[in-house]
Short mmCIF file of C-alpha atoms and ligand atoms in Angstrom, two decimals:
data_model
loop_
_atom_site.label_atom_id
_atom_site.label_comp_id
_atom_site.label_asym_id
_atom_site.label_seq_id
_atom_site.Cartn_x
_atom_site.Cartn_y
_atom_site.Cartn_z
CA MET N 53 -18.35 -2.92 -4.31
CA MET N 54 -18.38 -5.51 -1.52
CA ILE N 55 -15.76 -6.50 1.02
CA LEU N 56 -15.35 -10.28 1.23
CA SER N 57 -12.64 -10.44 3.91
CA LYS N 58 -10.55 -8.12 6.01
CA GLU N 59 -7.36 -8.53 8.05
CA SER N 60 -5.36 -5.98 10.02
CA PHE N 61 -1.63 -5.90 10.72
CA GLU N 62 0.48 -3.71 12.96
CA ILE N 63 3.47 -2.41 11.00
CA LYS N 64 5.97 -1.23 13.59
CA ARG N 65 9.28 -2.54 12.32
CA GLU N 66 10.85 -3.91 9.16
CA GLN N 67 10.31 -7.52 10.30
CA ASP N 68 6.57 -6.89 10.10
CA PHE N 69 6.90 -6.48 6.30
CA ILE N 70 7.57 -10.20 5.90
CA LEU N 71 4.31 -11.37 7.45
CA PHE N 72 2.31 -8.75 5.57
CA ARG N 73 3.92 -9.53 2.23
CA ASN N 74 3.59 -13.30 2.65
CA ARG N 75 -0.08 -13.01 3.55
CA ALA N 76 -0.78 -10.53 0.72
CA LYS N 77 0.79 -12.93 -1.77
CA GLU N 78 -1.24 -15.82 -0.38
CA VAL N 79 -4.50 -13.89 -0.51
CA ALA N 80 -3.76 -12.57 -4.02
CA ALA N 81 -2.95 -16.09 -5.22
CA LYS N 82 -6.20 -17.33 -3.67
CA ILE N 83 -8.27 -14.98 -5.83
CA GLY N 84 -6.31 -16.06 -8.90
CA MET N 85 -4.06 -13.04 -9.39
CA SER N 86 -1.08 -13.66 -11.69
CA GLN N 87 2.48 -13.88 -10.36
CA VAL N 88 3.28 -10.55 -11.97
CA GLY N 89 0.21 -9.00 -10.37
CA GLN N 90 1.17 -10.41 -6.98
CA THR N 91 4.67 -9.02 -7.31
CA LYS N 92 3.39 -5.57 -8.28
CA LEU N 93 1.04 -5.59 -5.29
CA ILE N 94 3.67 -6.53 -2.70
CA THR N 95 6.27 -4.19 -4.21
CA ALA N 96 3.84 -1.28 -3.86
CA ALA N 97 2.97 -2.43 -0.34
CA THR N 98 6.65 -2.52 0.62
CA GLU N 99 7.17 1.10 -0.46
CA LEU N 100 4.14 2.25 1.53
CA MET N 101 5.23 0.28 4.62
CA ARG N 102 8.76 1.74 4.31
CA ASN N 103 7.28 5.23 4.28
CA MET N 104 5.22 4.51 7.40
CA LEU N 105 8.35 3.44 9.28
CA ARG N 106 10.53 6.21 7.92
CA TYR N 107 8.22 9.21 8.18
CA ALA N 108 5.78 8.11 10.86
CA ASP N 109 6.19 5.77 13.78
CA GLY N 110 4.83 2.83 11.85
CA GLY N 111 1.12 2.27 11.41
CA THR N 112 -1.53 -0.23 10.41
CA GLY N 113 -1.82 -2.29 7.24
CA ILE N 114 -5.26 -3.53 6.23
CA MET N 115 -5.75 -6.25 3.63
CA GLU N 116 -9.14 -6.86 2.05
CA ILE N 117 -10.53 -9.03 -0.69
CA ILE N 118 -13.10 -6.95 -2.53
CA ILE N 119 -15.46 -7.65 -5.41
CA ASN N 120 -16.87 -5.23 -7.94
CA ASN N 121 -19.01 -6.24 -10.94
CA ASN N 122 -18.07 -9.88 -10.29
CA VAL N 123 -14.34 -9.08 -10.42
CA LYS N 124 -12.24 -9.72 -7.33
CA GLY N 125 -9.36 -7.58 -6.18
CA ILE N 126 -7.11 -6.86 -3.23
CA ARG N 127 -7.35 -3.56 -1.44
CA LEU N 128 -4.50 -2.56 0.86
CA THR N 129 -4.72 0.38 3.22
CA PHE N 130 -1.75 1.85 5.08
CA ALA N 131 -2.66 4.28 7.81
CA ASP N 132 -0.37 6.17 10.16
CA THR N 133 -0.77 8.99 12.65
CA GLY N 134 2.55 10.62 11.74
CA PRO N 135 3.31 14.19 10.64
CA GLY N 136 1.28 13.98 7.43
CA ILE N 137 2.18 15.42 4.03
CA ALA N 138 1.69 19.16 3.47
CA ASN N 139 2.15 19.12 -0.30
CA ILE N 140 0.72 15.94 -1.75
CA ALA N 141 1.27 16.91 -5.41
CA GLN N 142 4.97 17.44 -4.67
CA ALA N 143 5.23 14.16 -2.73
CA MET N 144 3.73 12.31 -5.72
CA GLN N 145 6.40 13.60 -8.12
CA ASP N 146 9.17 11.28 -9.28
CA GLY N 147 12.34 12.30 -7.48
CA PHE N 148 10.89 14.36 -4.64
CA SER N 149 12.16 13.29 -1.23
CA SER N 150 12.29 15.11 2.09
CA GLY N 151 14.53 12.32 3.36
CA ASN N 152 17.44 12.38 0.90
CA SER N 153 16.17 9.25 -0.79
CA LEU N 154 15.20 8.51 -4.40
CA GLY N 155 11.68 9.88 -4.10
CA LEU N 156 10.23 7.01 -6.11
CA GLY N 157 8.18 5.22 -3.46
CA LEU N 158 4.81 6.93 -3.79
CA PRO N 159 4.81 7.44 -7.59
CA GLY N 160 6.13 3.89 -8.01
CA ALA N 161 3.39 2.46 -5.78
CA LYS N 162 0.82 4.36 -7.85
CA ARG N 163 2.15 2.94 -11.12
CA LEU N 164 2.11 -0.59 -9.70
CA SER N 165 -1.53 -0.26 -8.59
CA ASN N 166 -4.78 -0.18 -10.54
CA GLU N 167 -6.24 2.35 -8.12
CA PHE N 168 -4.39 4.65 -5.75
CA ASN N 169 -5.66 7.11 -3.18
CA LEU N 170 -3.61 9.19 -0.76
CA GLN N 171 -5.17 11.24 2.00
CA SER N 172 -3.09 13.21 4.42
CA GLU N 173 -3.46 16.02 6.87
CA PRO N 174 -0.46 17.73 8.43
CA GLY N 175 -0.31 16.90 12.12
CA LYS N 176 -2.89 14.12 11.79
CA GLY N 177 -1.38 11.44 9.58
CA THR N 178 -1.45 9.75 6.22
CA THR N 179 -3.62 7.02 4.72
CA VAL N 180 -2.80 5.40 1.39
CA THR N 181 -5.18 2.92 -0.24
CA ILE N 182 -4.29 0.84 -3.27
CA ILE N 183 -6.25 -1.73 -5.26
CA ARG N 184 -5.11 -4.38 -7.68
CA TRP N 185 -7.83 -6.23 -9.54
CA LYS N 186 -7.47 -9.92 -10.30
CA ASN N 187 -6.75 -9.31 -13.98
CA GLY N 188 -5.49 -5.73 -13.67
CA SER N 189 -2.84 -4.45 -16.09
N1 ATP M 374 3.57 8.13 5.55
C1 ATP M 374 4.14 9.33 5.33
N2 ATP M 374 4.10 10.29 6.29
C2 ATP M 374 4.66 11.50 6.08
N3 ATP M 374 5.31 11.85 4.94
C3 ATP M 374 5.38 10.92 3.97
C4 ATP M 374 4.82 9.63 4.11
N4 ATP M 374 5.05 8.95 2.97
C5 ATP M 374 5.72 9.77 2.16
N5 ATP M 374 5.94 10.97 2.75
C6 ATP M 374 6.60 12.15 2.15
O1 ATP M 374 6.53 12.03 0.75
C7 ATP M 374 7.84 12.05 0.18
C8 ATP M 374 7.89 11.16 -1.04
O2 ATP M 374 7.72 9.80 -0.65
P1 ATP M 374 8.37 8.67 -1.57
O3 ATP M 374 8.11 7.35 -0.95
O4 ATP M 374 7.89 8.90 -2.96
O5 ATP M 374 9.92 9.01 -1.54
P2 ATP M 374 11.00 8.75 -0.40
O6 ATP M 374 10.44 7.89 0.69
O7 ATP M 374 11.52 10.08 0.02
O8 ATP M 374 12.13 7.98 -1.21
P3 ATP M 374 12.11 6.42 -1.66
O9 ATP M 374 10.75 5.88 -1.34
O10 ATP M 374 12.37 6.44 -3.13
O11 ATP M 374 13.18 5.78 -0.86
C9 ATP M 374 8.75 11.64 1.32
O12 ATP M 374 10.07 12.11 1.14
C10 ATP M 374 8.06 12.28 2.52
O13 ATP M 374 8.36 13.65 2.60
MG1 MG M 375 9.45 6.13 0.20
#
């Protein structure tokens, strides 16, 4: 796998979502991702950015164009230095929320992505990485 481009964004408030989403859509369109694929990508990104604002004090969003076996994709990484997640399996369940919400953000983001990775350490923070390939399902 190779990284073809990389951009970083501070995500500190809800207004920051707009810039990130617009750029993600632009970059996804540039590699030829379908409209549906673009929408899945930015919907997942929105959930992960919402979590960074809600459960941490915001964080960083990284946007990369990657290529693997001649197939391009977009990799998004959301990293915060918030409280972390003690029980990741529980957090990934549909309907689990520590914040009286729907508890659909993380499992939804996973379903909307072709690849999903969550790493978290209590007291250190949380990093979620998602990939959508150009022609991903
Ligand atoms: N960045 C994060 N830092 C710390 N805890 C997190 C973070 N993201 C998610 N969590 C924990 O994982 C739980 C599940 O997250 P998820 O996004 O699925 O649901 P939610 O945010 O509670 O509700 P919804 O996203 O449906 O509004 C959260 O309630 C929270 O406890
Ligand atoms: Mg959420």
